[in-house]
């Protein structure tokens, strides 16, 4: 089987890998046989109805599509195949012809068009991305006037050792400096930059060029979607006029809590629940653009290829939904929650006589959730797959993004810290370029160990080389260092000989001379005779 390199106009919903995979499976498995038409036979051919039957079953069993695919959607896909010259009619015509679900004969051409994977160059122009606040964005603390300078306190060696486990060298004169106050606009820019970068890592792309235009990302929307939510995680809108009408919310509650959701106490008649669903469907189908917006269309199309990995796809959708305008995010969350509850409600009567409730809900609202500006070649197959996944995992998708939130809050707290600047240390390292590359977990752990031990080794060497420090204090501090960092100390002094070569020995104290007595001769006290005269 030969596949050519001709690239037709891409279908909005089909990423190249899924388009190519579908063509290969269809060409490789479609049964071909001899057919008679117009008093002659055609080998290696198939009828339109046979193609619809086979491809429909193929898509239903494929993990990229699922059992929700309808026969009509399969027919639409075959019409695209005919226009793209994946198939042709028995006379070699394609493009202008329309595929028919009938006994009309078709065949495969010698060459089948496969889409080439797009190469996305690294984004060079980063002027549209906000600059993160750096260490040089600070202001000095104001000096107090009319206050006598404090006298420098002289610390003894014992007092110094109590305050510091290892105290080496002199502390230079320093002054406190602090950051400028971070404005709400800067906070929005930081959330925007870090969210876009986090989304790029989750999608596994080298660049978001051609996928997401940063100018279409609003940092205020992200901050609002993270913090302005109620206890159940649903976005709260400041402007009530942007919310859905009351009658739509009432209808959604009626279906979601059926049969206990009829707040208006309206009379219930046979088919009442179908009319309520039709009311909700009419509202969402009249929206000016899909809930996921046209600007974020390519982002969600790229997520379609991640649906096999549930955790990765859920995280990608969680971050991507933060980019939505708050009214869209609120409508989307309420709609997905309604769809899930309706599908799981055993007390709700059938909403359609021929289609299952789950399939009906997905088909009714899939094009209201995802769509492109150019809908001439609109394909709902993969939209159905994405909406089905989001409906099944809507609780996890709209949870608080803890990982991203922790990263942003840690960065903001770092910018608000007070910095100690020593005299003479005016070098600005923040202006120097930084180069990063991805490393393995083992290398990361090794760098942690090396990055921690290197300053301690330098500290130990400085203590050994300090000639002005009295020998008694040096030995005392070395013992403190040994208790605090035994591994570093053992690496420097593996044996007693190596330790004796650099550490001064303790001077032995001289003992007083002993008094020797003659123990053979008993001690006789001095006696003196006294004479008295009469």
Coordinates of C-alpha atoms in Angstrom, one line a residue:
X1 CA 0.0 0.0 0.0
X2 CA 1.5 3.3 -1.1
X3 CA 0.9 6.6 0.6
X4 CA 1.8 9.9 -1.1
X5 CA 3.0 13.1 0.5
X6 CA 0.3 15.4 -1.0
X7 CA -1.1 17.5 1.8
X8 CA -4.7 18.7 1.4
X9 CA -6.2 21.6 3.4
X10 CA -6.3 20.4 7.0
X11 CA -9.7 19.7 8.6
X12 CA -10.3 22.0 11.6
X13 CA -10.9 19.1 14.0
X14 CA -8.3 16.7 12.7
X15 CA -4.7 16.9 14.0
X16 CA -2.3 15.4 11.5
X17 CA -1.6 12.3 13.6
X18 CA -5.3 11.4 13.9
X19 CA -6.0 12.1 10.2
X20 CA -3.2 9.9 9.1
X21 CA -4.1 7.1 11.5
X22 CA -7.7 7.1 10.4
X23 CA -6.7 6.9 6.7
X24 CA -4.3 4.1 7.3
X25 CA -6.8 2.0 9.3
X26 CA -9.5 2.7 6.7
X27 CA -7.4 1.8 3.7
X28 CA -5.8 -1.2 5.4
X29 CA -9.1 -2.8 6.6
X30 CA -11.8 -1.9 4.1
X31 CA -12.9 -5.0 2.3
X32 CA -12.5 -4.8 -1.5
X33 CA -14.1 -7.0 -4.1
X34 CA -15.5 -7.2 -7.6
X35 CA -18.7 -5.2 -8.3
X36 CA -20.8 -5.0 -11.4
X37 CA -22.2 -1.7 -12.7
X38 CA -23.4 -0.7 -16.1
X39 CA -22.8 -4.1 -17.7
X40 CA -19.2 -4.4 -16.6
X41 CA -17.3 -5.3 -13.5
X42 CA -14.8 -3.3 -11.3
X43 CA -12.2 -5.1 -9.2
X44 CA -10.9 -3.7 -5.8
X45 CA -14.0 -1.5 -5.4
X46 CA -16.7 -0.9 -2.7
X47 CA -20.1 0.7 -2.5
X48 CA -20.9 3.9 -0.5
X49 CA -23.0 1.9 1.9
X50 CA -20.3 -0.6 2.5
X51 CA -17.8 2.2 3.3
X52 CA -20.2 3.8 5.7
X53 CA -20.8 0.5 7.5
X54 CA -17.2 -0.4 7.9
X55 CA -15.9 3.1 8.8
X56 CA -18.7 3.6 11.3
X57 CA -17.8 0.4 13.2
X58 CA -14.1 1.3 12.9
X59 CA -14.6 4.7 14.5
X60 CA -16.8 3.3 17.3
X61 CA -14.1 0.9 18.3
X62 CA -11.3 3.5 18.1
X63 CA -10.2 5.2 21.3
X64 CA -10.0 8.6 19.6
X65 CA -13.7 8.6 18.8
X66 CA -15.8 6.1 20.8
X67 CA -19.2 4.6 20.6
X68 CA -21.0 8.0 20.4
X69 CA -20.1 8.4 16.7
X70 CA -23.3 8.3 14.6
X71 CA -23.8 7.1 11.1
X72 CA -24.4 10.6 9.8
X73 CA -21.0 11.8 11.3
X74 CA -19.3 8.9 9.5
X75 CA -21.0 10.0 6.2
X76 CA -19.6 13.5 6.7
X77 CA -16.1 12.2 7.2
X78 CA -16.3 10.1 4.0
X79 CA -17.4 13.2 2.2
X80 CA -14.2 14.9 3.4
X81 CA -12.2 11.8 2.3
X82 CA -13.7 12.2 -1.2
X83 CA -12.9 15.9 -1.4
X84 CA -9.3 15.3 -0.1
X85 CA -8.8 12.4 -2.7
X86 CA -8.5 9.8 0.0
X87 CA -11.1 7.9 -2.1
X88 CA -12.5 8.5 -5.6
X89 CA -15.5 7.2 -7.5
X90 CA -15.1 4.3 -9.9
X91 CA -14.5 6.7 -12.8
X92 CA -11.7 8.6 -11.0
X93 CA -13.7 11.7 -10.0
X94 CA -13.2 13.4 -6.7
X95 CA -13.4 16.9 -5.1
X96 CA -16.5 18.2 -6.8
X97 CA -18.6 15.0 -6.3
X98 CA -20.6 14.3 -3.2
X99 CA -20.3 11.0 -1.4
X100 CA -23.5 9.0 -1.3
X101 CA -24.6 6.4 1.2
X102 CA -25.9 4.1 -1.6
X103 CA -24.7 1.4 -4.0
X104 CA -22.5 3.9 -5.9
X105 CA -19.0 2.4 -6.5
X106 CA -15.8 3.9 -5.1
X107 CA -12.2 2.9 -5.0
X108 CA -8.9 3.9 -3.4
X109 CA -6.4 6.0 -5.6
X110 CA -2.9 4.8 -6.0
X111 CA -1.6 7.6 -3.8
X112 CA -3.4 8.6 -0.6
X113 CA -2.8 12.1 0.9
X114 CA -1.3 12.2 4.4
X115 CA -0.8 15.3 6.4
X116 CA 2.7 16.4 7.2
X117 CA 3.3 17.2 10.9
X118 CA 3.8 20.9 11.3
X119 CA 7.2 22.2 12.6
X120 CA 6.7 24.9 15.1
X121 CA 9.7 27.2 15.4
X122 CA 10.7 28.6 18.7
X123 CA 9.0 31.9 19.6
X124 CA 11.6 34.6 19.1
X125 CA 9.6 37.7 19.7
X126 CA 8.8 37.7 23.4
X127 CA 7.8 41.3 23.6
X128 CA 4.2 40.4 24.1
X129 CA 5.0 38.5 27.3
X130 CA 5.3 40.5 30.5
X131 CA 8.7 40.7 32.2
X132 CA 8.9 39.1 35.5
X133 CA 10.1 41.3 38.4
X134 CA 13.8 40.9 39.1
X135 CA 16.1 41.4 42.1
X136 CA 17.2 44.8 40.9
X137 CA 13.6 46.1 41.2
X138 CA 14.0 47.4 44.7
X139 CA 14.1 50.6 46.7
X140 CA 16.2 51.3 49.7
X141 CA 14.6 51.6 53.1
X142 CA 14.4 55.2 54.2
X143 CA 17.0 56.3 56.8
X144 CA 15.7 57.5 60.1
X145 CA 16.7 61.1 61.1
X146 CA 17.5 62.6 64.4
X147 CA 18.3 59.2 65.9
X148 CA 21.7 58.6 67.5
X149 CA 23.5 55.7 65.8
X150 CA 23.6 52.5 67.9
X151 CA 26.9 51.5 69.4
X152 CA 28.4 48.3 68.0
X153 CA 28.2 45.5 70.5
X154 CA 31.3 43.4 70.9
X155 CA 30.4 39.7 71.1
X156 CA 32.5 37.2 73.0
X157 CA 33.4 33.9 71.5
X158 CA 30.9 32.0 73.6
X159 CA 28.0 34.4 72.8
X160 CA 28.8 34.1 69.1
X161 CA 28.8 30.3 69.2
X162 CA 25.5 30.2 71.0
X163 CA 23.9 32.2 68.2
X164 CA 25.6 30.4 65.3
X165 CA 26.5 26.8 65.1
X166 CA 29.5 27.7 63.0
X167 CA 30.7 31.3 63.0
X168 CA 33.5 32.2 60.7
X169 CA 34.9 35.5 59.5
X170 CA 33.7 39.0 60.0
X171 CA 30.2 40.3 59.1
X172 CA 30.6 43.2 56.7
X173 CA 28.6 46.3 57.0
X174 CA 25.2 45.9 55.3
X175 CA 21.9 47.7 54.7
X176 CA 18.4 46.5 54.1
X177 CA 16.6 47.0 50.8
X178 CA 13.2 45.9 49.7
X179 CA 11.1 45.5 46.6
X180 CA 8.8 48.1 45.2
X181 CA 5.2 47.3 45.9
X182 CA 3.8 44.8 43.5
X183 CA 0.8 46.3 41.7
X184 CA -2.3 44.2 40.7
X185 CA -1.3 44.7 37.1
X186 CA 2.0 43.0 37.8
X187 CA 0.3 40.2 39.6
X188 CA -1.9 39.6 36.6
X189 CA 1.1 39.6 34.3
X190 CA 2.9 37.0 36.5
X191 CA -0.1 34.8 36.5
X192 CA -0.4 35.1 32.7
X193 CA 3.3 34.3 32.1
X194 CA 3.5 31.4 34.5
X195 CA 0.2 29.9 33.3
X196 CA 1.2 30.0 29.7
X197 CA 4.5 28.4 30.5
X198 CA 2.9 25.7 32.6
X199 CA 0.4 24.9 29.8
X200 CA 3.3 24.6 27.3
X201 CA 5.0 22.0 29.6
X202 CA 1.8 20.0 30.0
X203 CA 1.1 19.9 26.3
X204 CA 4.7 18.8 25.7
X205 CA 5.3 21.4 23.0
X206 CA 8.6 23.2 22.3
X207 CA 6.7 26.4 21.6
X208 CA 3.1 27.6 21.5
X209 CA 3.6 29.4 18.2
X210 CA 0.6 28.6 16.0
X211 CA -1.3 27.1 19.0
X212 CA -1.9 30.1 21.3
X213 CA -1.3 33.8 20.8
X214 CA -0.3 35.3 24.2
X215 CA -2.0 38.6 23.3
X216 CA -5.4 36.7 23.5
X217 CA -4.6 35.7 27.1
X218 CA -6.0 38.0 29.8
X219 CA -4.3 37.8 33.2
X220 CA -7.3 39.2 35.0
X221 CA -9.4 36.3 33.7
X222 CA -7.0 33.8 35.1
X223 CA -6.9 35.5 38.6
X224 CA -10.6 35.8 38.6
X225 CA -11.1 32.1 37.7
X226 CA -8.8 31.0 40.5
X227 CA -9.9 33.2 43.4
X228 CA -13.5 34.4 42.7
X229 CA -15.3 31.1 43.1
X230 CA -17.9 29.7 45.5
X231 CA -17.6 26.7 47.8
X232 CA -18.4 24.3 44.9
X233 CA -15.7 25.9 42.7
X234 CA -18.1 27.7 40.3
X235 CA -17.0 31.2 39.2
X236 CA -18.8 34.2 40.7
X237 CA -19.4 37.1 38.3
X238 CA -19.1 40.7 39.4
X239 CA -21.4 41.9 36.7
X240 CA -24.7 40.0 37.0
X241 CA -25.6 41.1 33.5
X242 CA -23.0 38.8 32.1
X243 CA -24.6 35.8 33.7
X244 CA -27.2 33.5 32.1
X245 CA -30.8 34.5 32.3
X246 CA -32.8 33.4 35.3
X247 CA -35.1 31.2 33.3
X248 CA -32.2 29.3 31.8
X249 CA -30.7 28.6 35.2
X250 CA -34.1 27.6 36.5
X251 CA -34.5 25.2 33.6
X252 CA -31.1 23.7 34.2
X253 CA -31.8 23.2 37.9
X254 CA -35.1 21.5 37.0
X255 CA -33.3 18.9 34.9
X256 CA -30.3 18.5 37.1
X257 CA -32.4 17.8 40.2
X258 CA -35.3 16.0 38.5
X259 CA -37.9 15.2 39.9
X260 CA -37.3 17.6 42.8
X261 CA -36.0 20.6 40.8
X262 CA -39.3 22.3 39.8
X263 CA -38.8 25.4 41.8
X264 CA -41.5 27.4 40.0
X265 CA -44.1 24.7 40.7
X266 CA -45.1 24.6 37.1
X267 CA -47.6 21.9 36.1
X268 CA -45.8 18.8 34.9
X269 CA -47.3 17.2 31.8
X270 CA -46.1 14.3 29.6
X271 CA -43.1 15.5 27.7
X272 CA -42.4 18.4 30.1
X273 CA -38.8 17.3 30.7
X274 CA -38.2 17.3 26.9
X275 CA -39.5 20.9 26.6
X276 CA -37.2 22.0 29.4
X277 CA -34.2 20.4 27.7
X278 CA -35.1 22.1 24.4
X279 CA -35.2 25.4 26.2
X280 CA -31.7 24.9 27.6
X281 CA -30.5 23.7 24.2
X282 CA -31.9 26.7 22.3
X283 CA -30.1 29.1 24.6
X284 CA -26.6 27.5 24.2
X285 CA -27.1 27.0 20.4
X286 CA -27.7 30.7 20.0
X287 CA -24.4 31.8 21.5
X288 CA -22.2 34.0 19.2
X289 CA -19.2 31.7 19.7
X290 CA -18.5 28.3 21.4
X291 CA -17.8 28.3 25.1
X292 CA -14.2 27.4 24.6
X293 CA -13.8 30.5 22.3
X294 CA -12.3 30.7 18.8
X295 CA -9.0 32.0 20.1
X296 CA -8.4 28.8 22.2
X297 CA -9.6 26.4 19.5
X298 CA -6.1 25.1 18.6
X299 CA -5.2 24.6 22.3
X300 CA -8.1 22.2 22.9
X301 CA -7.5 20.5 19.5
X302 CA -3.9 19.7 20.8
X303 CA -5.4 18.3 24.0
X304 CA -7.4 15.7 21.9
X305 CA -4.2 13.7 21.4
X306 CA -3.7 13.5 25.1
X307 CA -7.0 11.9 26.0
X308 CA -5.4 8.4 26.3
X309 CA -3.4 9.6 29.4
X310 CA -6.2 10.7 31.7
X311 CA -4.1 12.6 34.3
X312 CA -2.2 14.5 31.7
X313 CA -5.3 15.4 29.7
X314 CA -7.1 16.5 32.9
X315 CA -4.3 18.8 33.9
X316 CA -4.1 20.3 30.4
X317 CA -7.8 21.0 30.4
X318 CA -7.6 22.3 34.0
X319 CA -5.0 24.9 33.0
X320 CA -6.6 25.7 29.6
X321 CA -10.0 26.4 31.2
X322 CA -8.3 29.1 33.3
X323 CA -7.8 31.1 30.2
X324 CA -11.5 31.4 29.5
X325 CA -13.4 34.6 30.2
X326 CA -15.2 34.1 33.5
X327 CA -18.7 34.1 32.0
X328 CA -17.7 31.3 29.6
X329 CA -16.1 29.3 32.3
X330 CA -19.2 29.6 34.5
X331 CA -21.5 28.6 31.6
X332 CA -19.3 25.7 30.6
X333 CA -19.0 24.3 34.2
X334 CA -22.8 24.5 34.8
X335 CA -23.5 22.9 31.4
X336 CA -21.1 20.0 31.9
X337 CA -22.4 19.4 35.4
X338 CA -26.0 19.4 34.0
X339 CA -25.0 16.9 31.3
X340 CA -23.4 14.6 33.9
X341 CA -26.4 14.7 36.2
X342 CA -28.9 14.1 33.5
X343 CA -27.0 11.0 32.3
X344 CA -26.7 9.6 35.8
X345 CA -30.3 10.3 36.9
X346 CA -32.3 7.0 36.8
X347 CA -35.6 8.8 37.6
X348 CA -35.5 11.0 34.5
X349 CA -37.7 9.7 31.7
X350 CA -36.1 9.1 28.2
X351 CA -35.5 12.5 26.5
X352 CA -35.6 10.9 23.0
X353 CA -37.4 7.9 21.5
X354 CA -34.5 6.7 19.4
X355 CA -31.3 8.0 21.0
X356 CA -29.9 7.2 24.4
X357 CA -29.8 10.1 26.8
X358 CA -26.0 10.2 27.0
X359 CA -25.6 10.3 23.2
X360 CA -28.3 12.9 23.0
X361 CA -26.7 15.2 25.5
X362 CA -23.3 15.0 23.7
X363 CA -24.7 15.5 20.3
X364 CA -26.9 18.5 21.4
X365 CA -24.1 20.5 23.1
X366 CA -20.8 19.4 21.5
X367 CA -20.8 22.1 18.8
X368 CA -21.8 24.7 21.5
X369 CA -18.6 23.9 23.4
X370 CA -15.9 23.6 20.7
X371 CA -15.8 25.0 17.2
X372 CA -13.7 27.0 14.8
X373 CA -14.3 30.3 12.9
X374 CA -14.2 28.5 9.6
X375 CA -17.1 26.0 10.0
X376 CA -17.4 25.2 6.3
X377 CA -15.7 21.9 6.9
X378 CA -16.8 21.5 10.5
X379 CA -16.4 18.0 11.9
X380 CA -18.1 17.1 15.1
X381 CA -16.5 13.7 15.6
X382 CA -13.6 14.9 17.8
X383 CA -15.7 17.6 19.4
X384 CA -17.9 14.8 20.6
X385 CA -14.9 13.0 22.0
X386 CA -13.6 16.0 23.8
X387 CA -17.0 17.0 25.3
X388 CA -17.6 13.4 26.4
X389 CA -14.2 13.4 28.3
X390 CA -14.9 16.8 29.9
X391 CA -18.4 15.6 31.0
X392 CA -17.0 12.5 32.6
X393 CA -14.2 14.4 34.4
X394 CA -15.7 17.9 34.9
X395 CA -15.1 17.8 38.7
X396 CA -11.4 17.3 38.3
X397 CA -11.1 19.8 35.4
X398 CA -12.6 22.6 37.4
X399 CA -10.7 22.0 40.6
X400 CA -8.3 24.5 42.1
X401 CA -5.0 24.2 40.2
X402 CA -2.9 23.6 43.3
X403 CA 0.4 23.0 41.5
X404 CA 0.3 26.1 39.4
X405 CA -1.1 28.2 42.3
X406 CA 1.7 27.1 44.6
X407 CA 4.3 28.0 42.0
X408 CA 2.9 31.5 41.4
X409 CA 2.4 32.2 45.1
X410 CA 5.9 31.1 45.9
X411 CA 7.2 33.4 43.2
X412 CA 5.2 36.3 44.5
X413 CA 6.3 35.8 48.1
X414 CA 9.9 35.7 46.8
X415 CA 9.5 39.1 45.2
X416 CA 8.1 40.6 48.4
X417 CA 11.0 39.4 50.7
X418 CA 13.4 42.0 52.2
X419 CA 16.9 41.6 50.9
X420 CA 20.2 42.2 52.8
X421 CA 22.7 43.9 50.6
X422 CA 26.4 43.9 51.8
X423 CA 28.8 46.7 51.0
X424 CA 30.7 46.2 47.8
X425 CA 28.2 43.6 46.5
X426 CA 26.8 45.7 43.7
X427 CA 27.0 43.0 41.0
X428 CA 23.6 42.4 39.4
X429 CA 23.3 38.8 38.5
X430 CA 19.7 39.1 37.4
X431 CA 20.8 41.0 34.2
X432 CA 23.0 38.1 33.1
X433 CA 21.4 35.6 30.7
X434 CA 20.4 32.3 32.2
X435 CA 20.4 29.0 30.3
X436 CA 18.3 26.1 31.4
X437 CA 18.0 22.6 30.2
X438 CA 16.0 19.6 31.3
X439 CA 17.8 17.1 33.5
X440 CA 16.9 13.8 35.0
X441 CA 15.8 13.3 38.6
X442 CA 19.1 11.5 39.5
X443 CA 21.1 14.5 38.2
X444 CA 18.8 16.8 40.2
X445 CA 19.4 15.0 43.4
X446 CA 23.2 15.0 42.8
X447 CA 23.1 18.7 42.2
X448 CA 21.2 19.2 45.4
X449 CA 23.9 17.4 47.3
X450 CA 26.8 19.1 45.5
X451 CA 25.1 22.5 45.9
X452 CA 24.8 22.0 49.6
X453 CA 28.2 20.5 50.4
X454 CA 30.3 22.9 48.4
X455 CA 29.7 26.0 50.6
X456 CA 30.2 23.9 53.7
X457 CA 33.5 22.6 52.4
X458 CA 34.6 26.2 51.7
X459 CA 33.5 27.1 55.2
X460 CA 35.5 24.3 56.7
X461 CA 38.6 25.3 54.7
X462 CA 38.3 28.9 55.8
X463 CA 38.1 27.8 59.4
X464 CA 41.2 25.7 59.1
X465 CA 43.2 28.5 57.3
X466 CA 42.2 31.2 59.8
X467 CA 45.6 32.0 61.5
X468 CA 44.2 34.8 63.6
X469 CA 41.8 32.6 65.4
X470 CA 43.2 31.2 68.7
X471 CA 43.9 27.5 68.7
X472 CA 41.4 26.9 71.5
X473 CA 38.6 28.6 69.7
X474 CA 39.5 26.8 66.4
X475 CA 39.3 23.4 68.0
X476 CA 36.0 24.2 69.7
X477 CA 34.4 25.4 66.4
X478 CA 35.8 22.4 64.6
X479 CA 34.0 20.1 67.1
X480 CA 30.8 22.1 66.5
X481 CA 31.2 21.7 62.8
X482 CA 31.8 17.9 63.2
X483 CA 28.6 17.6 65.2
X484 CA 26.5 19.6 62.7
X485 CA 27.9 18.3 59.4
X486 CA 29.6 14.9 60.1
X487 CA 29.7 13.8 56.4
X488 CA 31.6 17.0 55.2
X489 CA 33.9 16.7 58.2
X490 CA 34.7 13.0 57.6
X491 CA 35.4 13.7 53.9
X492 CA 38.0 16.3 54.9
X493 CA 39.5 14.3 57.7
X494 CA 39.1 10.6 56.9
X495 CA 41.9 9.6 59.3
X496 CA 43.4 10.8 62.5
X497 CA 46.7 11.5 60.7
X498 CA 45.0 13.9 58.2
X499 CA 43.3 15.7 61.1
X500 CA 46.6 16.0 63.1
X501 CA 48.3 17.5 60.1
X502 CA 46.2 20.7 60.0
X503 CA 44.6 20.9 63.5
X504 CA 46.9 22.2 66.2
X505 CA 47.5 19.8 69.0
X506 CA 46.4 20.6 72.5
X507 CA 49.3 21.8 74.6
X508 CA 49.7 19.4 77.6
X509 CA 49.4 21.1 81.0
X510 CA 52.4 20.8 83.3
X511 CA 51.8 19.2 86.7
X512 CA 53.3 20.6 89.9
X513 CA 56.3 18.7 91.3
X514 CA 55.6 16.0 93.9
X515 CA 56.8 16.2 97.5
X516 CA 58.9 13.2 98.6
X517 CA 59.0 12.1 102.2
X518 CA 61.0 9.4 104.0
X519 CA 58.3 6.9 104.8
X520 CA 60.7 4.5 106.5
X521 CA 61.4 6.7 109.4
X522 CA 58.3 7.6 111.3
X523 CA 57.5 11.2 111.6
X524 CA 58.5 12.7 114.9
X525 CA 57.2 16.0 115.9
X526 CA 59.7 18.6 117.0
X527 CA 60.0 18.6 120.7
X528 CA 61.6 21.4 122.8
X529 CA 62.4 21.3 126.4
X530 CA 61.5 24.1 128.6
X531 CA 63.2 24.9 131.9
X532 CA 61.8 26.9 134.6
X533 CA 63.8 28.5 137.4
X534 CA 62.5 28.6 140.8

